[in-house]
Amino acid sequence: MWVEAPARDMLGAGRRFPARGGGEHKTVIPLSILLPMSVRKKSGGVPPSDIPLFPARVGLRHGAVPGRARYSVDGLYRSAVTRAKLEHGLAGDPQVTRARIDLRTGNLLVEFDRALSHEEMAWRIDGLLDGKAMAPGVAKDPVSPRQNKPGRKKPVPGTHEPSPASAPRVAEGWHAVPLEEALAAVAARREGLGVEEAASRLREQGPNELPVGEPRSDLALFLDQFKSLPVAMLGGSAIMSFATGSPLDALVTLGVVGANGGVGYAMESGAEKTIRDITGHGEHRVLVRREGAVRDIASREVVPGDIVVLTPGAFIEADARIIEAIGLTVDESSLTGESVPVPKHAGTLDDRDAPLGERANCIFRGTIVDGGSGLAVVMATGVETEIGRIQALTGEARPPQTPIERELERMGRHLVYLSLGVCGGVFALGVARGLGTMPMLKSAVALAVAAVPEGLPAIATSTLALGLGELKKKNVLVRRLEAVEGLGSLNVLCFDKTGTLTQNKMTVESLLVGAETVHLGVDGFGTEDGHADLTRHEMKKFLEVAALCSEVRIEQNGNGPLFHGSPTEVALVDLAARGGVDVAAVRDDNPADRIVYRTERRKFMVSRHHRISEEKISLAVKGSPDQVLQHCRVMEVDGVLGVIDDAARARIVAENERLGGEGLRVLGLAYSHDPGNDPDDPKDLIWLGLVAMKDPLRGGMADLMAEFHKAGIRTVMITGDQPATAHAIAREVGLAGDAAPVVVDAAKLDSLSPEEFRRTIASGNVFARVSPARKLEIIRALQETGMRVGMTGDGINDGPALRAADVGIAMGQGGAQSAQDVADVVIRDDDLTTLGAGIAQGRATYANIRKAIHFLLATNLSEIAVIAAETMSPGDQLESPMEMFWINLVTDVLPALGLALEEPEQGIMSVPPRDPDAPMFTPDYYKMLASEAGIISASALAAHGYGLLRYGPGPRTRSLTFSTLVGAQLLHALSCRHDRFHGLTGGELFGNKYLNGTLAAAGALQVLPLAWPPLRRLLGLAPIGISDGLVIGGGMLASFAGNEYLLARRTMKDAASHPVS
């Protein structure tokens, strides 16, 4: 197959010849050069007959129009990674005009040079899937893959013009194209779309919605409780019990499995419901122009090409390009992490690679209009918005298993293998001895029941559930049980700044009024000499200008006035009110008749007021101190006006730079009495002073960081803020302890080699100007070093990092819904200080699970040893499956539950976190377990031998064995309270009231089968006499003494190998 294309578009490939009728030269290009290299080599440059026209991974869905085709692409469905590959590659192809990808269908719509066939385009797409056709210089940021790169060929306006109904997205960075070109790209008109046209686009594009992370269904939650090998083995033993004629055994087994699943389901479903209750889904309304009139529509009905009307407080529901802006500022903190509202304008940016936070001519879904007004044309809706891309990136991220999940999974696997091996060996040995297939099959089932501690899943689940309940009391909501323990394993905690470490609101820190510096604190306005004099003339004027030069709305209620507006203006008006100014009265006395908003170049705002008397203000000005100061000639000090000389000007500039260097937002205030002063170009203003503001830290953050450092946890801040602001917050909060925080500007990470990147991530305390995709990279880079990473955040931009972290932690009150949806932990009241309690609870939970598992494994191994020994005893009767169930359910579960309720050890937050890669039990620990199990089983077998000698095989002997084994196991729970020997005092043995209670309950239950005939017959036991009781008691005490001796010897050995200096 051969194609013709303009020679200038095909990079000189093929051979040239004059076109028919003269004119442009054409180039004849073999299709083979567009095929993968492997195909060309096989075919000698010509496509062989057995090579399909379309690659296997790319199918043509619709291609009736030359230069326009819709393809289905394998692996594209809901894959942000595949989409990034395709969009990056297509953005670098000079013959591709536009591209639109739909993750919901896995389809790709491409508009390309008509000289290319649909087949050739398909092969290019196939090459992109392998990364073979990536153009040099293509963007690597998966959050914004449609940015233009240097050398990218601009589409010719009007070429392949789409129908208005289809309204394709612009494949280029539409912040960097002329406004008219952006309007044409989505077939928009300034008067707005027609009603029918908008409806057609809505049908074509789909609703303006983001996929909502559906909570796990009740069925899925319940089934998740049974996904482990031990549970599967218990289910298999139940089937075997049915098959061998023991339905009661089978029902008991299934009852145990079901009870464990019920506990886990009840706790996790409760947590899911609580989190859903605080993350309700709501829909906003949007003002748009339709057929020249402003209409109020549901946000889901917004389509590309709509003209959106922007007003203060409006939620922005789509990505759009600004058409008009009048003092327009937008709060983008949820998307970029920048706490200061961003001024917007309608110009064109030169930098096609500008990050989101610097695209001043665009607005993005999920942000809020802070002040001013404007119009914008919608360029992207739904999953095609920046938030949609972040959400897709979130979907690609997956948290790793917690250490307890990995350990229990590994332990369960080993237990199953051990059980199958021992059961098979016992069965084979019994059959070889002629004991019969069916009896030995029942014995093998009994051994399987003994080998798998039925209480293990229940104890682990119950312990985690109890930890979840304790955290819930502290307003820490945990979605997954394993995340309770996961909190305790963290050794790195990453924090978003805005809204997490800080309150995401502005407050005034200090003023420089005249020649006096005033600090704002809980006691009000203070100076070095005491309280500030608020009656000074310049101070009164300063507060009046703060009240006048704003668009804050005042709402009166029973508790006083409420101020609504941008965080900066609310902070200034609140300052005036705290200073004794009646804001409403001052506004009434100085009515405003015009406002000149700040712009990108003119960084100050002017309000003109109707001047009633000589003392009244004509112009009130606030803005960039440098620019405001340039318009001032005099300043007021102690009520006297004086010319601003060079020394005074230098002092003001130096103070402005000092405050800015501390991460504060600084504004200059000035005014004029002259009614003739032009607000568009004010002159001869009276300088009043500086006001410094900041987004204040949440209470207790410095103490919390110190607590984390004491616990051996590294703290890191990841923010979209500027480096200076991030450094100031990090220093104030003590993020690096006593050392100076190391600040890394994320813009510099691109130029680093992989090794330099890893070193930088490992050494940095603060990462500034970080995009959502970069946050995800930082989290993963930390994890690759072996760290267990927790991420706290509240914004949309935190979603991918929250999802990828080992434990994602979101704010509940001020956090974005998308952040809460993917987090493992939600702090309901936004009190981050409870996180320390959460980590302590996680560490205690791990320690208690370890104690409980220690007890269960040692006792179950002793049961295996007893049954195995009985199997090798000629003519002996083995313990029945029902006996094993009774032991495992009554005498295992209750003491293990008591151990799980052990109080946290002293100083649990004064030691480093454990190594996440270190196993819960080492080979030496398993040897210790075997020794303990050997002592317990030896005492039981001694009683068994006594019974054989006195009574022979039968119920009396089984009663002796059964009771001694149970009693020795119960006492062993006391030995499992500590890893070190602390003596045999009452406090050391009986210091856990919960364990004491469960041991008493288990002891009482143990008497039941010996005293109650129906249960005694069910278990195949017989009554015991006084001498039997003495034998049982002696065996119990001998076992306890033997294991305490082992514990003491281990403690002495550890002390000798690790002497205290």
mmCIF file with all atom_site columns, N, CA and C in Angstrom, residues 927-960:
data_model
loop_
_atom_site.group_PDB
_atom_site.id
_atom_site.type_symbol
_atom_site.label_atom_id
_atom_site.label_alt_id
_atom_site.label_comp_id
_atom_site.label_asym_id
_atom_site.label_entity_id
_atom_site.label_seq_id
_atom_site.pdbx_PDB_ins_code
_atom_site.Cartn_x
_atom_site.Cartn_y
_atom_site.Cartn_z
_atom_site.occupancy
_atom_site.B_iso_or_equiv
_atom_site.pdbx_formal_charge
_atom_site.auth_seq_id
_atom_site.auth_comp_id
_atom_site.auth_asym_id
_atom_site.auth_atom_id
_atom_site.pdbx_PDB_model_num
ATOM 1   N N  . LYS A 1 927 ? 11.834  -21.178 67.026 1.00 0.00 ? 927 LYS A N  1
ATOM 2   C CA . LYS A 1 927 ? 12.471  -22.201 67.875 1.00 0.00 ? 927 LYS A CA 1
ATOM 3   C C  . LYS A 1 927 ? 11.981  -22.078 69.317 1.00 0.00 ? 927 LYS A C  1
ATOM 4   N N  . MET A 1 928 ? 11.838  -20.814 69.764 1.00 0.00 ? 928 MET A N  1
ATOM 5   C CA . MET A 1 928 ? 11.332  -20.588 71.104 1.00 0.00 ? 928 MET A CA 1
ATOM 6   C C  . MET A 1 928 ? 9.897   -21.100 71.237 1.00 0.00 ? 928 MET A C  1
ATOM 7   N N  . LEU A 1 929 ? 9.081   -20.837 70.211 1.00 0.00 ? 929 LEU A N  1
ATOM 8   C CA . LEU A 1 929 ? 7.703   -21.330 70.236 1.00 0.00 ? 929 LEU A CA 1
ATOM 9   C C  . LEU A 1 929 ? 7.677   -22.853 70.307 1.00 0.00 ? 929 LEU A C  1
ATOM 10  N N  . ALA A 1 930 ? 8.560   -23.478 69.529 1.00 0.00 ? 930 ALA A N  1
ATOM 11  C CA . ALA A 1 930 ? 8.611   -24.941 69.548 1.00 0.00 ? 930 ALA A CA 1
ATOM 12  C C  . ALA A 1 930 ? 8.999   -25.454 70.936 1.00 0.00 ? 930 ALA A C  1
ATOM 13  N N  . SER A 1 931 ? 9.938   -24.749 71.579 1.00 0.00 ? 931 SER A N  1
ATOM 14  C CA . SER A 1 931 ? 10.338  -25.165 72.936 1.00 0.00 ? 931 SER A CA 1
ATOM 15  C C  . SER A 1 931 ? 9.172   -25.028 73.911 1.00 0.00 ? 931 SER A C  1
ATOM 16  N N  . GLU A 1 932 ? 8.460   -23.905 73.826 1.00 0.00 ? 932 GLU A N  1
ATOM 17  C CA . GLU A 1 932 ? 7.319   -23.700 74.715 1.00 0.00 ? 932 GLU A CA 1
ATOM 18  C C  . GLU A 1 932 ? 6.234   -24.750 74.457 1.00 0.00 ? 932 GLU A C  1
ATOM 19  N N  . ALA A 1 933 ? 5.955   -24.998 73.163 1.00 0.00 ? 933 ALA A N  1
ATOM 20  C CA . ALA A 1 933 ? 4.951   -25.999 72.818 1.00 0.00 ? 933 ALA A CA 1
ATOM 21  C C  . ALA A 1 933 ? 5.376   -27.381 73.306 1.00 0.00 ? 933 ALA A C  1
ATOM 22  N N  . GLY A 1 934 ? 6.675   -27.648 73.220 1.00 0.00 ? 934 GLY A N  1
ATOM 23  C CA . GLY A 1 934 ? 7.178   -28.944 73.690 1.00 0.00 ? 934 GLY A CA 1
ATOM 24  C C  . GLY A 1 934 ? 6.944   -29.145 75.179 1.00 0.00 ? 934 GLY A C  1
ATOM 25  N N  . ILE A 1 935 ? 7.152   -28.085 75.961 1.00 0.00 ? 935 ILE A N  1
ATOM 26  C CA . ILE A 1 935 ? 6.934   -28.194 77.409 1.00 0.00 ? 935 ILE A CA 1
ATOM 27  C C  . ILE A 1 935 ? 5.449   -28.410 77.713 1.00 0.00 ? 935 ILE A C  1
ATOM 28  N N  . ILE A 1 936 ? 4.565   -27.650 77.018 1.00 0.00 ? 936 ILE A N  1
ATOM 29  C CA . ILE A 1 936 ? 3.119   -27.815 77.257 1.00 0.00 ? 936 ILE A CA 1
ATOM 30  C C  . ILE A 1 936 ? 2.668   -29.223 76.874 1.00 0.00 ? 936 ILE A C  1
ATOM 31  N N  . SER A 1 937 ? 3.102   -29.666 75.677 1.00 0.00 ? 937 SER A N  1
ATOM 32  C CA . SER A 1 937 ? 2.673   -30.994 75.222 1.00 0.00 ? 937 SER A CA 1
ATOM 33  C C  . SER A 1 937 ? 3.267   -32.098 76.109 1.00 0.00 ? 937 SER A C  1
ATOM 34  N N  . ALA A 1 938 ? 4.480   -31.880 76.612 1.00 0.00 ? 938 ALA A N  1
ATOM 35  C CA . ALA A 1 938 ? 5.096   -32.890 77.488 1.00 0.00 ? 938 ALA A CA 1
ATOM 36  C C  . ALA A 1 938 ? 4.276   -33.080 78.755 1.00 0.00 ? 938 ALA A C  1
ATOM 37  N N  . SER A 1 939 ? 3.783   -31.965 79.320 1.00 0.00 ? 939 SER A N  1
ATOM 38  C CA . SER A 1 939 ? 2.963   -32.093 80.531 1.00 0.00 ? 939 SER A CA 1
ATOM 39  C C  . SER A 1 939 ? 1.658   -32.822 80.231 1.00 0.00 ? 939 SER A C  1
ATOM 40  N N  . ALA A 1 940 ? 1.041   -32.523 79.076 1.00 0.00 ? 940 ALA A N  1
ATOM 41  C CA . ALA A 1 940 ? -0.202  -33.194 78.712 1.00 0.00 ? 940 ALA A CA 1
ATOM 42  C C  . ALA A 1 940 ? 0.040   -34.670 78.434 1.00 0.00 ? 940 ALA A C  1
ATOM 43  N N  . LEU A 1 941 ? 1.134   -34.976 77.759 1.00 0.00 ? 941 LEU A N  1
ATOM 44  C CA . LEU A 1 941 ? 1.425   -36.386 77.443 1.00 0.00 ? 941 LEU A CA 1
ATOM 45  C C  . LEU A 1 941 ? 1.805   -37.174 78.697 1.00 0.00 ? 941 LEU A C  1
ATOM 46  N N  . ALA A 1 942 ? 2.401   -36.477 79.664 1.00 0.00 ? 942 ALA A N  1
ATOM 47  C CA . ALA A 1 942 ? 2.695   -37.155 80.926 1.00 0.00 ? 942 ALA A CA 1
ATOM 48  C C  . ALA A 1 942 ? 1.392   -37.569 81.609 1.00 0.00 ? 942 ALA A C  1
ATOM 49  N N  . ALA A 1 943 ? 0.417   -36.658 81.608 1.00 0.00 ? 943 ALA A N  1
ATOM 50  C CA . ALA A 1 943 ? -0.886  -37.003 82.175 1.00 0.00 ? 943 ALA A CA 1
ATOM 51  C C  . ALA A 1 943 ? -1.552  -38.094 81.351 1.00 0.00 ? 943 ALA A C  1
ATOM 52  N N  . HIS A 1 944 ? -1.361  -38.031 80.044 1.00 0.00 ? 944 HIS A N  1
ATOM 53  C CA . HIS A 1 944 ? -1.927  -39.048 79.164 1.00 0.00 ? 944 HIS A CA 1
ATOM 54  C C  . HIS A 1 944 ? -1.308  -40.426 79.479 1.00 0.00 ? 944 HIS A C  1
ATOM 55  N N  . GLY A 1 945 ? 0.006   -40.438 79.670 1.00 0.00 ? 945 GLY A N  1
ATOM 56  C CA . GLY A 1 945 ? 0.658   -41.696 80.016 1.00 0.00 ? 945 GLY A CA 1
ATOM 57  C C  . GLY A 1 945 ? 0.170   -42.251 81.343 1.00 0.00 ? 945 GLY A C  1
ATOM 58  N N  . TYR A 1 946 ? -0.017  -41.351 82.302 1.00 0.00 ? 946 TYR A N  1
ATOM 59  C CA . TYR A 1 946 ? -0.562  -41.776 83.587 1.00 0.00 ? 946 TYR A CA 1
ATOM 60  C C  . TYR A 1 946 ? -1.944  -42.410 83.400 1.00 0.00 ? 946 TYR A C  1
ATOM 61  N N  . GLY A 1 947 ? -2.776  -41.773 82.534 1.00 0.00 ? 947 GLY A N  1
ATOM 62  C CA . GLY A 1 947 ? -4.109  -42.307 82.288 1.00 0.00 ? 947 GLY A CA 1
ATOM 63  C C  . GLY A 1 947 ? -4.075  -43.658 81.606 1.00 0.00 ? 947 GLY A C  1
ATOM 64  N N  . LEU A 1 948 ? -3.170  -43.832 80.661 1.00 0.00 ? 948 LEU A N  1
ATOM 65  C CA . LEU A 1 948 ? -3.065  -45.125 79.975 1.00 0.00 ? 948 LEU A CA 1
ATOM 66  C C  . LEU A 1 948 ? -2.675  -46.224 80.957 1.00 0.00 ? 948 LEU A C  1
ATOM 67  N N  . LEU A 1 949 ? -1.735  -45.888 81.849 1.00 0.00 ? 949 LEU A N  1
ATOM 68  C CA . LEU A 1 949 ? -1.302  -46.890 82.810 1.00 0.00 ? 949 LEU A CA 1
ATOM 69  C C  . LEU A 1 949 ? -2.423  -47.249 83.796 1.00 0.00 ? 949 LEU A C  1
ATOM 70  N N  . ARG A 1 950 ? -3.209  -46.238 84.171 1.00 0.00 ? 950 ARG A N  1
ATOM 71  C CA . ARG A 1 950 ? -4.228  -46.485 85.202 1.00 0.00 ? 950 ARG A CA 1
ATOM 72  C C  . ARG A 1 950 ? -5.557  -46.947 84.616 1.00 0.00 ? 950 ARG A C  1
ATOM 73  N N  . TYR A 1 951 ? -5.978  -46.305 83.460 1.00 0.00 ? 951 TYR A N  1
ATOM 74  C CA . TYR A 1 951 ? -7.318  -46.594 82.946 1.00 0.00 ? 951 TYR A CA 1
ATOM 75  C C  . TYR A 1 951 ? -7.303  -47.267 81.575 1.00 0.00 ? 951 TYR A C  1
ATOM 76  N N  . GLY A 1 952 ? -6.167  -47.210 80.892 1.00 0.00 ? 952 GLY A N  1
ATOM 77  C CA . GLY A 1 952 ? -6.140  -47.688 79.519 1.00 0.00 ? 952 GLY A CA 1
ATOM 78  C C  . GLY A 1 952 ? -6.785  -46.666 78.583 1.00 0.00 ? 952 GLY A C  1
ATOM 79  N N  . PRO A 1 953 ? -6.731  -46.938 77.247 1.00 0.00 ? 953 PRO A N  1
ATOM 80  C CA . PRO A 1 953 ? -7.335  -45.995 76.296 1.00 0.00 ? 953 PRO A CA 1
ATOM 81  C C  . PRO A 1 953 ? -8.839  -45.846 76.566 1.00 0.00 ? 953 PRO A C  1
ATOM 82  N N  . GLY A 1 954 ? -9.336  -44.613 76.476 1.00 0.00 ? 954 GLY A N  1
ATOM 83  C CA . GLY A 1 954 ? -10.763 -44.401 76.673 1.00 0.00 ? 954 GLY A CA 1
ATOM 84  C C  . GLY A 1 954 ? -11.051 -43.013 77.184 1.00 0.00 ? 954 GLY A C  1
ATOM 85  N N  . PRO A 1 955 ? -12.317 -42.744 77.574 1.00 0.00 ? 955 PRO A N  1
ATOM 86  C CA . PRO A 1 955 ? -12.733 -41.397 77.979 1.00 0.00 ? 955 PRO A CA 1
ATOM 87  C C  . PRO A 1 955 ? -11.995 -40.867 79.199 1.00 0.00 ? 955 PRO A C  1
ATOM 88  N N  . ARG A 1 956 ? -11.671 -41.717 80.201 1.00 0.00 ? 956 ARG A N  1
ATOM 89  C CA . ARG A 1 956 ? -10.986 -41.238 81.398 1.00 0.00 ? 956 ARG A CA 1
ATOM 90  C C  . ARG A 1 956 ? -9.600  -40.679 81.042 1.00 0.00 ? 956 ARG A C  1
ATOM 91  N N  . THR A 1 957 ? -8.897  -41.436 80.195 1.00 0.00 ? 957 THR A N  1
ATOM 92  C CA . THR A 1 957 ? -7.564  -40.967 79.784 1.00 0.00 ? 957 THR A CA 1
ATOM 93  C C  . THR A 1 957 ? -7.668  -39.682 78.961 1.00 0.00 ? 957 THR A C  1
ATOM 94  N N  . ARG A 1 958 ? -8.663  -39.639 78.088 1.00 0.00 ? 958 ARG A N  1
ATOM 95  C CA . ARG A 1 958 ? -8.838  -38.415 77.279 1.00 0.00 ? 958 ARG A CA 1
ATOM 96  C C  . ARG A 1 958 ? -9.147  -37.222 78.183 1.00 0.00 ? 958 ARG A C  1
ATOM 97  N N  . SER A 1 959 ? -9.915  -37.455 79.260 1.00 0.00 ? 959 SER A N  1
ATOM 98  C CA . SER A 1 959 ? -10.222 -36.358 80.190 1.00 0.00 ? 959 SER A CA 1
ATOM 99  C C  . SER A 1 959 ? -8.954  -35.831 80.840 1.00 0.00 ? 959 SER A C  1
ATOM 100 N N  . LEU A 1 960 ? -8.063  -36.745 81.241 1.00 0.00 ? 960 LEU A N  1
ATOM 101 C CA . LEU A 1 960 ? -6.796  -36.319 81.837 1.00 0.00 ? 960 LEU A CA 1
ATOM 102 C C  . LEU A 1 960 ? -5.966  -35.503 80.847 1.00 0.00 ? 960 LEU A C  1
#
